[in-house]
Amino acid sequence: MPTLLFKSESDSPQRWTAALQSLMPDLKVCVWPRLDDKRDVEYALVWIPVEDALHSLPNLQVIFSLGAGIDHLLGDAGLPRGVPVVRMVDPALTTGMSEYLLFHVLRYHRRMSDYALQQRLLCWKQLPQARPQARKIGIMGLGVMGTDIAGKLVALGFEVAAWSRRYKEMPEVRCFHGDDGLGAFLARTQILICLLPLTTNTRHILNAQTLSALPAGAVVINVGRGGHVVEADLLRALDSGQLSGATLDVFDAEPLPRTHLFWRHPKITITPHIASLTDPDTAAVHIVDNIRRHRAGAPLTGLVDVGAGY
Ligand code: NDP
Ligand code: OXD
């Protein structure tokens, strides 16, 4: 009988156990710190802090992350090195992200903040309406989630570009890659979506230099990680008018401290890291599928390249 150790302070062990066992009834799920015999544990499903939960599990084969973004887990001192790490990849998580991004892109595209302001002023005024073909969206990160939102924006008629680490092609998406491609990507982007993983190469990528490379009046939607943004540079770009708005779902410090300037900034929309939430009922499919793959000696899906940091 395969045994999985579950440890998370922010996810429900009952919901996860039920979801996993509905798909794999013979899976034994132990919830940290209740463990009968450490030698039985082959799989772990965890979120930070890992603490000493994974230490001295002599037969641990695969560590599953409860998150798609892996930066926190890779940075956790409790993560044993050398054991394969699999991140969360779930079509429902991806769909949730695309819903969030479509909502905010359309909100900016259709100038809903301007109309909200007009309503407060009792002002009845029709503003010019741009065609989607005239709106240039740029997606940083053309991975699982970036590819999905890119396709959905293309389907709506937007002019879409994406920027990735390695060369990529996608129909009707202008693809840029690497340091050399960044300048041209930013120069044409009016609505910038950050869907990058946080790595040593992407930390602080939204800074004074990159924000000033966007066309004046651009907007930024950050759903990657707070560490992608140099907060003071973002505030300066908003206050100078270089940026006309920012939607931020992720922050360096979460929960965002009540005294943080972002909260009350008129050009910032804040959400509490909810762009897409993992649902055990759908996400368990990915875990169970990978356990089956592992037991059959097949390649795992969502395997993290620890060296690359994602
Ligand atoms: P993927 O690993 O599938 O995609 C990552 C993309 O980023 C790839 O296209 C990769 O390029 C690109 N990338 C990585 N490093 C660089 C770099 N140095 N320069 C340029 N491009 C780079 O990740 P997902 O799409 O699944 O998720 C993306 C991120 O979204 C997660 O890491 C997480 O931080 C965030 N997230 C946020 C959530 C929220 O609720 N706010 C929910 C879920 C995820 P290449 O294709 O060449 O490898
Ligand atoms: C994730 C997240 O990475 O929720 O899954 O941010």
mmCIF file of C-alpha atoms and ligand atoms in Angstrom:
data_model
loop_
_atom_site.group_PDB
_atom_site.id
_atom_site.type_symbol
_atom_site.label_atom_id
_atom_site.label_comp_id
_atom_site.label_asym_id
_atom_site.label_seq_id
_atom_site.Cartn_x
_atom_site.Cartn_y
_atom_site.Cartn_z
ATOM 1 C CA MET A 1 0.000 0.000 0.000
ATOM 2 C CA PRO A 2 1.566 3.372 -1.015
ATOM 3 C CA THR A 3 1.880 5.848 1.847
ATOM 4 C CA LEU A 4 1.789 9.623 1.540
ATOM 5 C CA LEU A 5 2.648 12.128 4.229
ATOM 6 C CA PHE A 6 0.591 15.356 4.158
ATOM 7 C CA LYS A 7 1.871 18.527 5.789
ATOM 8 C CA SER A 8 0.416 21.978 5.340
ATOM 9 C CA GLU A 9 -0.823 24.636 7.711
ATOM 10 C CA SER A 10 -2.910 26.323 5.030
ATOM 11 C CA ASP A 11 -4.667 23.376 3.344
ATOM 12 C CA SER A 12 -7.287 21.043 4.764
ATOM 13 C CA PRO A 13 -5.913 17.558 5.527
ATOM 14 C CA GLN A 14 -9.459 16.144 5.612
ATOM 15 C CA ARG A 15 -10.356 17.481 2.162
ATOM 16 C CA TRP A 16 -7.057 16.320 0.675
ATOM 17 C CA THR A 17 -7.275 12.873 2.235
ATOM 18 C CA ALA A 18 -10.822 12.398 0.934
ATOM 19 C CA ALA A 19 -9.931 13.658 -2.557
ATOM 20 C CA LEU A 20 -6.810 11.479 -2.831
ATOM 21 C CA GLN A 21 -8.473 8.344 -1.487
ATOM 22 C CA SER A 22 -11.507 8.742 -3.735
ATOM 23 C CA LEU A 23 -9.112 8.331 -6.663
ATOM 24 C CA MET A 24 -6.736 5.843 -5.044
ATOM 25 C CA PRO A 25 -8.539 3.948 -2.266
ATOM 26 C CA ASP A 26 -5.449 1.972 -1.252
ATOM 27 C CA LEU A 27 -3.365 5.118 -0.666
ATOM 28 C CA LYS A 28 -2.566 5.537 3.012
ATOM 29 C CA VAL A 29 -2.472 9.230 3.960
ATOM 30 C CA CYS A 30 -0.698 10.219 7.167
ATOM 31 C CA VAL A 31 -1.158 13.764 8.383
ATOM 32 C CA TRP A 32 1.909 15.298 9.986
ATOM 33 C CA PRO A 33 2.882 14.797 12.784
ATOM 34 C CA ARG A 34 0.926 11.513 13.058
ATOM 35 C CA LEU A 35 3.159 8.907 11.464
ATOM 36 C CA ASP A 36 3.120 5.192 12.255
ATOM 37 C CA ASP A 37 6.376 4.149 10.653
ATOM 38 C CA LYS A 38 8.702 6.564 8.854
ATOM 39 C CA ARG A 39 9.937 3.748 6.634
ATOM 40 C CA ASP A 40 6.518 3.422 4.957
ATOM 41 C CA VAL A 41 6.455 6.939 3.521
ATOM 42 C CA GLU A 42 7.272 7.097 -0.195
ATOM 43 C CA TYR A 43 5.408 10.300 -1.094
ATOM 44 C CA ALA A 44 4.963 13.649 0.599
ATOM 45 C CA LEU A 45 2.474 16.394 -0.223
ATOM 46 C CA VAL A 46 3.615 19.575 1.461
ATOM 47 C CA TRP A 47 3.563 23.311 1.760
ATOM 48 C CA ILE A 48 5.838 25.523 3.760
ATOM 49 C CA PRO A 49 7.093 25.474 6.430
ATOM 50 C CA VAL A 50 8.324 21.933 5.906
ATOM 51 C CA GLU A 51 10.118 21.997 9.286
ATOM 52 C CA ASP A 52 11.539 18.560 10.077
ATOM 53 C CA ALA A 53 8.620 16.605 8.543
ATOM 54 C CA LEU A 54 10.694 15.184 5.695
ATOM 55 C CA HIS A 55 13.873 14.534 7.596
ATOM 56 C CA SER A 56 14.784 10.941 8.182
ATOM 57 C CA LEU A 57 12.181 9.429 5.844
ATOM 58 C CA PRO A 58 14.485 6.740 4.448
ATOM 59 C CA ASN A 59 12.186 5.725 1.572
ATOM 60 C CA LEU A 60 10.895 9.106 0.411
ATOM 61 C CA GLN A 61 10.679 9.010 -3.403
ATOM 62 C CA VAL A 62 8.762 12.107 -4.533
ATOM 63 C CA ILE A 63 7.851 15.418 -2.896
ATOM 64 C CA PHE A 64 4.663 17.005 -4.233
ATOM 65 C CA SER A 65 4.167 20.733 -3.781
ATOM 66 C CA LEU A 66 0.718 22.054 -2.995
ATOM 67 C CA GLY A 67 1.611 25.145 -5.018
ATOM 68 C CA ALA A 68 2.370 25.716 -8.687
ATOM 69 C CA GLY A 69 5.035 28.241 -7.758
ATOM 70 C CA ILE A 70 7.927 26.512 -6.122
ATOM 71 C CA ASP A 71 10.121 29.370 -4.890
ATOM 72 C CA HIS A 72 9.025 29.198 -1.246
ATOM 73 C CA LEU A 73 9.438 25.444 -1.094
ATOM 74 C CA LEU A 74 12.852 25.404 -2.775
ATOM 75 C CA GLY A 75 13.947 28.071 -0.309
ATOM 76 C CA ASP A 76 12.732 26.083 2.707
ATOM 77 C CA ALA A 77 15.592 24.712 4.791
ATOM 78 C CA GLY A 78 13.519 21.629 5.622
ATOM 79 C CA LEU A 79 13.350 20.428 2.008
ATOM 80 C CA PRO A 80 15.603 17.394 1.565
ATOM 81 C CA ARG A 81 17.903 17.819 -1.414
ATOM 82 C CA GLY A 82 18.104 15.141 -4.065
ATOM 83 C CA VAL A 83 14.479 13.952 -3.843
ATOM 84 C CA PRO A 84 12.464 14.848 -6.997
ATOM 85 C CA VAL A 85 10.023 17.730 -6.492
ATOM 86 C CA VAL A 86 6.777 17.903 -8.459
ATOM 87 C CA ARG A 87 4.859 21.187 -8.586
ATOM 88 C CA MET A 88 1.102 21.609 -8.882
ATOM 89 C CA VAL A 89 -0.248 21.458 -12.419
ATOM 90 C CA ASP A 90 -4.029 21.307 -12.567
ATOM 91 C CA PRO A 91 -6.273 22.369 -15.458
ATOM 92 C CA ALA A 92 -8.743 23.877 -12.979
ATOM 93 C CA LEU A 93 -5.966 25.959 -11.392
ATOM 94 C CA THR A 94 -4.962 27.150 -14.851
ATOM 95 C CA THR A 95 -8.560 27.989 -15.761
ATOM 96 C CA GLY A 96 -8.931 29.942 -12.526
ATOM 97 C CA MET A 97 -5.847 31.969 -13.380
ATOM 98 C CA SER A 98 -7.116 32.713 -16.874
ATOM 99 C CA GLU A 99 -10.484 33.834 -15.459
ATOM 100 C CA TYR A 100 -8.722 36.270 -13.121
ATOM 101 C CA LEU A 101 -6.490 37.618 -15.891
ATOM 102 C CA LEU A 102 -9.299 37.939 -18.433
ATOM 103 C CA PHE A 103 -11.341 39.856 -15.892
ATOM 104 C CA HIS A 104 -8.569 42.369 -15.223
ATOM 105 C CA VAL A 105 -7.460 42.701 -18.847
ATOM 106 C CA LEU A 106 -11.041 43.426 -19.883
ATOM 107 C CA ARG A 107 -11.470 45.802 -16.958
ATOM 108 C CA TYR A 108 -8.520 47.862 -18.207
ATOM 109 C CA HIS A 109 -9.356 47.394 -21.873
ATOM 110 C CA ARG A 110 -12.932 48.648 -21.357
ATOM 111 C CA ARG A 111 -11.775 51.448 -18.992
ATOM 112 C CA MET A 112 -13.928 50.321 -16.080
ATOM 113 C CA SER A 113 -11.791 52.294 -13.558
ATOM 114 C CA ASP A 114 -12.510 55.482 -15.524
ATOM 115 C CA TYR A 115 -16.236 54.730 -15.511
ATOM 116 C CA ALA A 116 -16.128 53.996 -11.753
ATOM 117 C CA LEU A 117 -14.538 57.407 -11.227
ATOM 118 C CA GLN A 118 -17.113 59.046 -13.506
ATOM 119 C CA GLN A 119 -19.907 57.408 -11.521
ATOM 120 C CA ARG A 120 -18.531 58.873 -8.290
ATOM 121 C CA LEU A 121 -18.635 62.308 -10.024
ATOM 122 C CA LEU A 122 -22.170 61.678 -11.409
ATOM 123 C CA CYS A 123 -20.601 62.127 -14.844
ATOM 124 C CA TRP A 124 -22.313 60.668 -17.925
ATOM 125 C CA LYS A 125 -19.629 60.570 -20.614
ATOM 126 C CA GLN A 126 -18.860 57.991 -23.284
ATOM 127 C CA LEU A 127 -15.120 57.387 -23.613
ATOM 128 C CA PRO A 128 -13.496 56.111 -26.815
ATOM 129 C CA GLN A 129 -13.612 52.319 -27.140
ATOM 130 C CA ALA A 130 -10.516 50.532 -28.468
ATOM 131 C CA ARG A 131 -10.787 47.382 -30.542
ATOM 132 C CA PRO A 132 -9.017 44.342 -29.031
ATOM 133 C CA GLN A 133 -6.852 44.221 -32.166
ATOM 134 C CA ALA A 134 -5.481 47.606 -31.128
ATOM 135 C CA ARG A 135 -4.651 46.486 -27.572
ATOM 136 C CA LYS A 136 -1.225 44.965 -27.068
ATOM 137 C CA ILE A 137 -1.027 42.480 -24.227
ATOM 138 C CA GLY A 138 2.347 41.094 -23.121
ATOM 139 C CA ILE A 139 2.660 37.957 -21.004
ATOM 140 C CA MET A 140 5.868 37.330 -19.089
ATOM 141 C CA GLY A 141 6.065 33.537 -18.844
ATOM 142 C CA LEU A 142 4.716 31.266 -21.540
ATOM 143 C CA GLY A 143 4.449 28.151 -19.405
ATOM 144 C CA VAL A 144 1.367 26.198 -18.368
ATOM 145 C CA MET A 145 -0.610 29.262 -17.327
ATOM 146 C CA GLY A 146 0.883 31.770 -19.747
ATOM 147 C CA THR A 147 0.012 29.533 -22.689
ATOM 148 C CA ASP A 148 -3.588 29.184 -21.547
ATOM 149 C CA ILE A 149 -4.248 32.894 -21.062
ATOM 150 C CA ALA A 150 -2.392 33.717 -24.293
ATOM 151 C CA GLY A 151 -4.743 31.434 -26.265
ATOM 152 C CA LYS A 152 -7.824 32.914 -24.603
ATOM 153 C CA LEU A 153 -6.721 36.491 -25.289
ATOM 154 C CA VAL A 154 -5.951 35.620 -28.909
ATOM 155 C CA ALA A 155 -9.434 34.135 -29.220
ATOM 156 C CA LEU A 156 -10.871 37.479 -28.098
ATOM 157 C CA GLY A 157 -8.897 39.258 -30.804
ATOM 158 C CA PHE A 158 -6.158 40.894 -28.708
ATOM 159 C CA GLU A 159 -2.682 41.494 -30.052
ATOM 160 C CA VAL A 160 -0.729 39.109 -27.816
ATOM 161 C CA ALA A 161 2.999 38.679 -27.219
ATOM 162 C CA ALA A 162 4.827 36.545 -24.694
ATOM 163 C CA TRP A 163 8.308 36.389 -23.248
ATOM 164 C CA SER A 164 9.963 33.206 -22.047
ATOM 165 C CA ARG A 165 13.452 32.009 -21.123
ATOM 166 C CA ARG A 166 13.863 29.742 -24.113
ATOM 167 C CA TYR A 167 12.750 30.074 -27.717
ATOM 168 C CA LYS A 168 9.057 29.204 -28.177
ATOM 169 C CA GLU A 169 6.429 29.338 -30.868
ATOM 170 C CA MET A 170 2.688 29.719 -30.479
ATOM 171 C CA PRO A 171 0.189 30.470 -33.251
ATOM 172 C CA GLU A 172 -0.886 34.120 -33.338
ATOM 173 C CA VAL A 173 1.348 35.003 -30.380
ATOM 174 C CA ARG A 174 4.458 37.073 -30.982
ATOM 175 C CA CYS A 175 7.100 35.193 -29.017
ATOM 176 C CA PHE A 176 10.178 36.834 -27.489
ATOM 177 C CA HIS A 177 12.745 35.147 -25.311
ATOM 178 C CA GLY A 178 15.810 35.740 -23.193
ATOM 179 C CA ASP A 179 17.503 38.964 -22.157
ATOM 180 C CA ASP A 180 17.842 40.009 -25.793
ATOM 181 C CA GLY A 181 14.125 39.778 -26.413
ATOM 182 C CA LEU A 182 12.972 41.649 -23.322
ATOM 183 C CA GLY A 183 13.373 45.243 -24.566
ATOM 184 C CA ALA A 184 11.331 44.756 -27.742
ATOM 185 C CA PHE A 185 8.700 42.773 -25.826
ATOM 186 C CA LEU A 186 8.250 45.551 -23.258
ATOM 187 C CA ALA A 187 8.314 48.372 -25.818
ATOM 188 C CA ARG A 188 5.160 47.058 -27.514
ATOM 189 C CA THR A 189 3.243 46.018 -24.378
ATOM 190 C CA GLN A 190 0.342 48.130 -23.091
ATOM 191 C CA ILE A 191 -1.021 45.586 -20.607
ATOM 192 C CA LEU A 192 1.749 43.587 -18.965
ATOM 193 C CA ILE A 193 0.922 40.304 -17.219
ATOM 194 C CA CYS A 194 3.614 38.779 -15.010
ATOM 195 C CA LEU A 195 3.199 34.999 -14.838
ATOM 196 C CA LEU A 196 6.826 34.169 -14.192
ATOM 197 C CA PRO A 197 8.138 31.864 -11.498
ATOM 198 C CA LEU A 198 10.304 33.633 -8.927
ATOM 199 C CA THR A 199 13.921 32.621 -9.487
ATOM 200 C CA THR A 200 17.290 34.305 -9.060
ATOM 201 C CA ASN A 201 16.921 35.496 -12.674
ATOM 202 C CA THR A 202 13.416 36.904 -12.354
ATOM 203 C CA ARG A 203 13.568 38.486 -8.890
ATOM 204 C CA HIS A 204 12.944 42.264 -9.158
ATOM 205 C CA ILE A 205 12.361 42.016 -12.900
ATOM 206 C CA LEU A 206 9.645 44.668 -12.635
ATOM 207 C CA ASN A 207 11.942 47.578 -11.783
ATOM 208 C CA ALA A 208 12.523 51.199 -12.815
ATOM 209 C CA GLN A 209 14.307 50.152 -15.989
ATOM 210 C CA THR A 210 11.783 47.593 -17.243
ATOM 211 C CA LEU A 211 8.758 49.669 -16.225
ATOM 212 C CA SER A 212 10.133 52.678 -18.096
ATOM 213 C CA ALA A 213 10.586 50.488 -21.194
ATOM 214 C CA LEU A 214 6.785 50.075 -21.402
ATOM 215 C CA PRO A 215 4.787 52.617 -23.402
ATOM 216 C CA ALA A 216 3.601 55.548 -21.238
ATOM 217 C CA GLY A 217 0.278 54.768 -19.576
ATOM 218 C CA ALA A 218 0.770 50.984 -19.579
ATOM 219 C CA VAL A 219 -0.715 48.813 -16.851
ATOM 220 C CA VAL A 220 0.814 45.910 -14.940
ATOM 221 C CA ILE A 221 -0.956 42.823 -13.635
ATOM 222 C CA ASN A 222 1.267 40.797 -11.313
ATOM 223 C CA VAL A 223 0.130 37.316 -10.398
ATOM 224 C CA GLY A 224 3.616 35.754 -10.312
ATOM 225 C CA ARG A 225 5.202 36.585 -6.975
ATOM 226 C CA GLY A 226 5.687 39.774 -4.964
ATOM 227 C CA GLY A 227 9.449 39.332 -5.339
ATOM 228 C CA HIS A 228 9.160 40.167 -9.037
ATOM 229 C CA VAL A 229 8.405 43.792 -8.180
ATOM 230 C CA VAL A 230 10.642 46.544 -6.835
ATOM 231 C CA GLU A 231 7.866 48.164 -4.871
ATOM 232 C CA ALA A 232 9.354 51.673 -4.696
ATOM 233 C CA ASP A 233 9.940 51.648 -8.475
ATOM 234 C CA LEU A 234 6.358 50.564 -9.116
ATOM 235 C CA LEU A 235 5.013 53.376 -6.936
ATOM 236 C CA ARG A 236 7.220 55.910 -8.713
ATOM 237 C CA ALA A 237 6.070 54.677 -12.127
ATOM 238 C CA LEU A 238 2.415 54.996 -11.051
ATOM 239 C CA ASP A 239 2.898 58.451 -9.533
ATOM 240 C CA SER A 240 4.751 59.781 -12.574
ATOM 241 C CA GLY A 241 2.034 58.545 -14.954
ATOM 242 C CA GLN A 242 4.394 56.100 -16.684
ATOM 243 C CA LEU A 243 1.942 53.446 -15.474
ATOM 244 C CA SER A 244 -1.766 54.167 -15.394
ATOM 245 C CA GLY A 245 -2.637 51.230 -13.167
ATOM 246 C CA ALA A 246 -1.491 48.057 -11.453
ATOM 247 C CA THR A 247 -3.332 44.982 -10.284
ATOM 248 C CA LEU A 248 -1.376 43.097 -7.665
ATOM 249 C CA ASP A 249 -2.312 39.681 -6.308
ATOM 250 C CA VAL A 250 1.032 38.735 -4.776
ATOM 251 C CA PHE A 251 3.316 40.626 -2.431
ATOM 252 C CA ASP A 252 6.712 40.457 -0.793
ATOM 253 C CA ALA A 253 5.019 40.337 2.587
ATOM 254 C CA GLU A 254 1.735 38.411 2.753
ATOM 255 C CA PRO A 255 -0.675 39.299 4.240
ATOM 256 C CA LEU A 256 0.091 42.795 2.961
ATOM 257 C CA PRO A 257 0.759 44.885 6.102
ATOM 258 C CA ARG A 258 -2.100 47.261 6.908
ATOM 259 C CA THR A 259 0.286 50.236 6.791
ATOM 260 C CA HIS A 260 1.545 49.424 3.276
ATOM 261 C CA LEU A 261 1.232 52.281 0.769
ATOM 262 C CA PHE A 262 -0.228 49.936 -1.863
ATOM 263 C CA TRP A 263 -3.513 49.593 0.038
ATOM 264 C CA ARG A 264 -4.680 53.150 -0.476
ATOM 265 C CA HIS A 265 -3.050 53.961 -3.806
ATOM 266 C CA PRO A 266 -5.762 55.132 -6.224
ATOM 267 C CA LYS A 267 -4.179 53.348 -9.176
ATOM 268 C CA ILE A 268 -3.624 50.004 -7.474
ATOM 269 C CA THR A 269 -6.066 47.121 -7.276
ATOM 270 C CA ILE A 270 -5.200 44.590 -4.593
ATOM 271 C CA THR A 271 -6.383 41.016 -4.197
ATOM 272 C CA PRO A 272 -5.164 38.695 -1.416
ATOM 273 C CA HIS A 273 -3.278 36.055 -3.442
ATOM 274 C CA ILE A 274 -6.448 34.565 -4.895
ATOM 275 C CA ALA A 275 -5.770 34.743 -8.626
ATOM 276 C CA SER A 276 -6.212 30.984 -8.598
ATOM 277 C CA LEU A 277 -6.702 28.724 -5.612
ATOM 278 C CA THR A 278 -5.893 25.027 -5.580
ATOM 279 C CA ASP A 279 -8.962 22.812 -5.174
ATOM 280 C CA PRO A 280 -8.168 19.341 -3.761
ATOM 281 C CA ASP A 281 -11.014 17.766 -5.746
ATOM 282 C CA THR A 282 -9.339 18.602 -9.063
ATOM 283 C CA ALA A 283 -5.710 18.860 -7.998
ATOM 284 C CA ALA A 284 -5.690 15.363 -6.455
ATOM 285 C CA VAL A 285 -5.893 13.969 -9.990
ATOM 286 C CA HIS A 286 -2.387 15.314 -10.677
ATOM 287 C CA ILE A 287 -0.960 13.777 -7.486
ATOM 288 C CA VAL A 288 -2.563 10.376 -7.992
ATOM 289 C CA ASP A 289 -1.629 10.310 -11.672
ATOM 290 C CA ASN A 290 1.990 10.978 -10.720
ATOM 291 C CA ILE A 291 1.988 8.329 -7.990
ATOM 292 C CA ARG A 292 0.752 5.835 -10.593
ATOM 293 C CA ARG A 293 3.389 7.035 -13.044
ATOM 294 C CA HIS A 294 6.085 6.703 -10.435
ATOM 295 C CA ARG A 295 5.007 3.185 -9.536
ATOM 296 C CA ALA A 296 4.976 2.238 -13.235
ATOM 297 C CA GLY A 297 8.425 3.776 -13.798
ATOM 298 C CA ALA A 298 6.947 6.401 -16.167
ATOM 299 C CA PRO A 299 8.138 10.050 -16.312
ATOM 300 C CA LEU A 300 6.523 12.410 -13.803
ATOM 301 C CA THR A 301 4.570 15.464 -14.947
ATOM 302 C CA GLY A 302 5.278 18.849 -13.376
ATOM 303 C CA LEU A 303 8.775 17.787 -12.347
ATOM 304 C CA VAL A 304 10.726 20.804 -11.092
ATOM 305 C CA ASP A 305 14.137 21.638 -12.521
ATOM 306 C CA VAL A 306 15.671 22.545 -9.193
ATOM 307 C CA GLY A 307 18.724 24.102 -10.869
ATOM 308 C CA ALA A 308 16.557 26.468 -12.930
ATOM 309 C CA GLY A 309 14.346 27.165 -9.892
ATOM 310 C CA TYR A 310 11.014 26.258 -11.519
HETATM 311 P P1 NDP B 1 5.597 27.303 -15.722
HETATM 312 O O1 NDP B 1 6.812 26.753 -15.067
HETATM 313 O O2 NDP B 1 4.746 26.396 -16.525
HETATM 314 O O3 NDP B 1 6.024 28.526 -16.697
HETATM 315 C C1 NDP B 1 7.021 29.418 -16.337
HETATM 316 C C2 NDP B 1 7.323 30.314 -17.541
HETATM 317 O O4 NDP B 1 8.230 31.322 -17.121
HETATM 318 C C3 NDP B 1 8.013 29.551 -18.691
HETATM 319 O O5 NDP B 1 7.530 30.007 -19.929
HETATM 320 C C4 NDP B 1 9.476 29.953 -18.512
HETATM 321 O O6 NDP B 1 10.227 29.967 -19.719
HETATM 322 C C5 NDP B 1 9.323 31.361 -18.020
HETATM 323 N N1 NDP B 1 10.552 31.798 -17.362
HETATM 324 C C6 NDP B 1 11.188 31.254 -16.301
HETATM 325 N N2 NDP B 1 12.328 31.909 -16.044
HETATM 326 C C7 NDP B 1 12.425 32.882 -16.977
HETATM 327 C C8 NDP B 1 13.394 33.871 -17.255
HETATM 328 N N3 NDP B 1 14.513 34.000 -16.530
HETATM 329 N N4 NDP B 1 13.180 34.691 -18.308
HETATM 330 C C9 NDP B 1 12.084 34.565 -19.072
HETATM 331 N N5 NDP B 1 11.114 33.651 -18.864
HETATM 332 C C10 NDP B 1 11.296 32.808 -17.822
HETATM 333 O O7 NDP B 1 4.754 28.015 -14.581
HETATM 334 P P2 NDP B 1 3.168 28.236 -14.458
HETATM 335 O O8 NDP B 1 2.684 28.874 -15.706
HETATM 336 O O9 NDP B 1 2.501 27.003 -14.005
HETATM 337 O O10 NDP B 1 3.106 29.257 -13.218
HETATM 338 C C11 NDP B 1 3.775 30.486 -13.268
HETATM 339 C C12 NDP B 1 3.790 31.150 -11.908
HETATM 340 O O11 NDP B 1 2.496 31.634 -11.570
HETATM 341 C C13 NDP B 1 4.142 30.261 -10.724
HETATM 342 O O12 NDP B 1 5.536 30.050 -10.616
HETATM 343 C C14 NDP B 1 3.607 31.065 -9.550
HETATM 344 O O13 NDP B 1 4.591 31.958 -9.063
HETATM 345 C C15 NDP B 1 2.458 31.860 -10.166
HETATM 346 N N6 NDP B 1 1.149 31.395 -9.654
HETATM 347 C C16 NDP B 1 0.388 32.312 -8.975
HETATM 348 C C17 NDP B 1 -0.841 31.977 -8.494
HETATM 349 C C18 NDP B 1 -1.686 32.994 -7.827
HETATM 350 O O14 NDP B 1 -2.770 32.656 -7.330
HETATM 351 N N7 NDP B 1 -1.271 34.258 -7.795
HETATM 352 C C19 NDP B 1 -1.399 30.622 -8.687
HETATM 353 C C20 NDP B 1 -0.524 29.738 -9.401
HETATM 354 C C21 NDP B 1 0.695 30.136 -9.875
HETATM 355 P P3 NDP B 1 10.506 28.620 -20.560
HETATM 356 O O15 NDP B 1 9.168 28.304 -21.200
HETATM 357 O O16 NDP B 1 11.511 29.017 -21.535
HETATM 358 O O17 NDP B 1 10.927 27.583 -19.556
HETATM 359 C C1 OXD B 2 0.720 28.801 -6.378
HETATM 360 C C2 OXD B 2 0.040 29.936 -5.778
HETATM 361 O O1 OXD B 2 1.896 28.933 -6.723
HETATM 362 O O2 OXD B 2 -1.086 29.775 -5.265
HETATM 363 O O3 OXD B 2 0.087 27.747 -6.545
HETATM 364 O O4 OXD B 2 0.572 31.049 -5.794
#
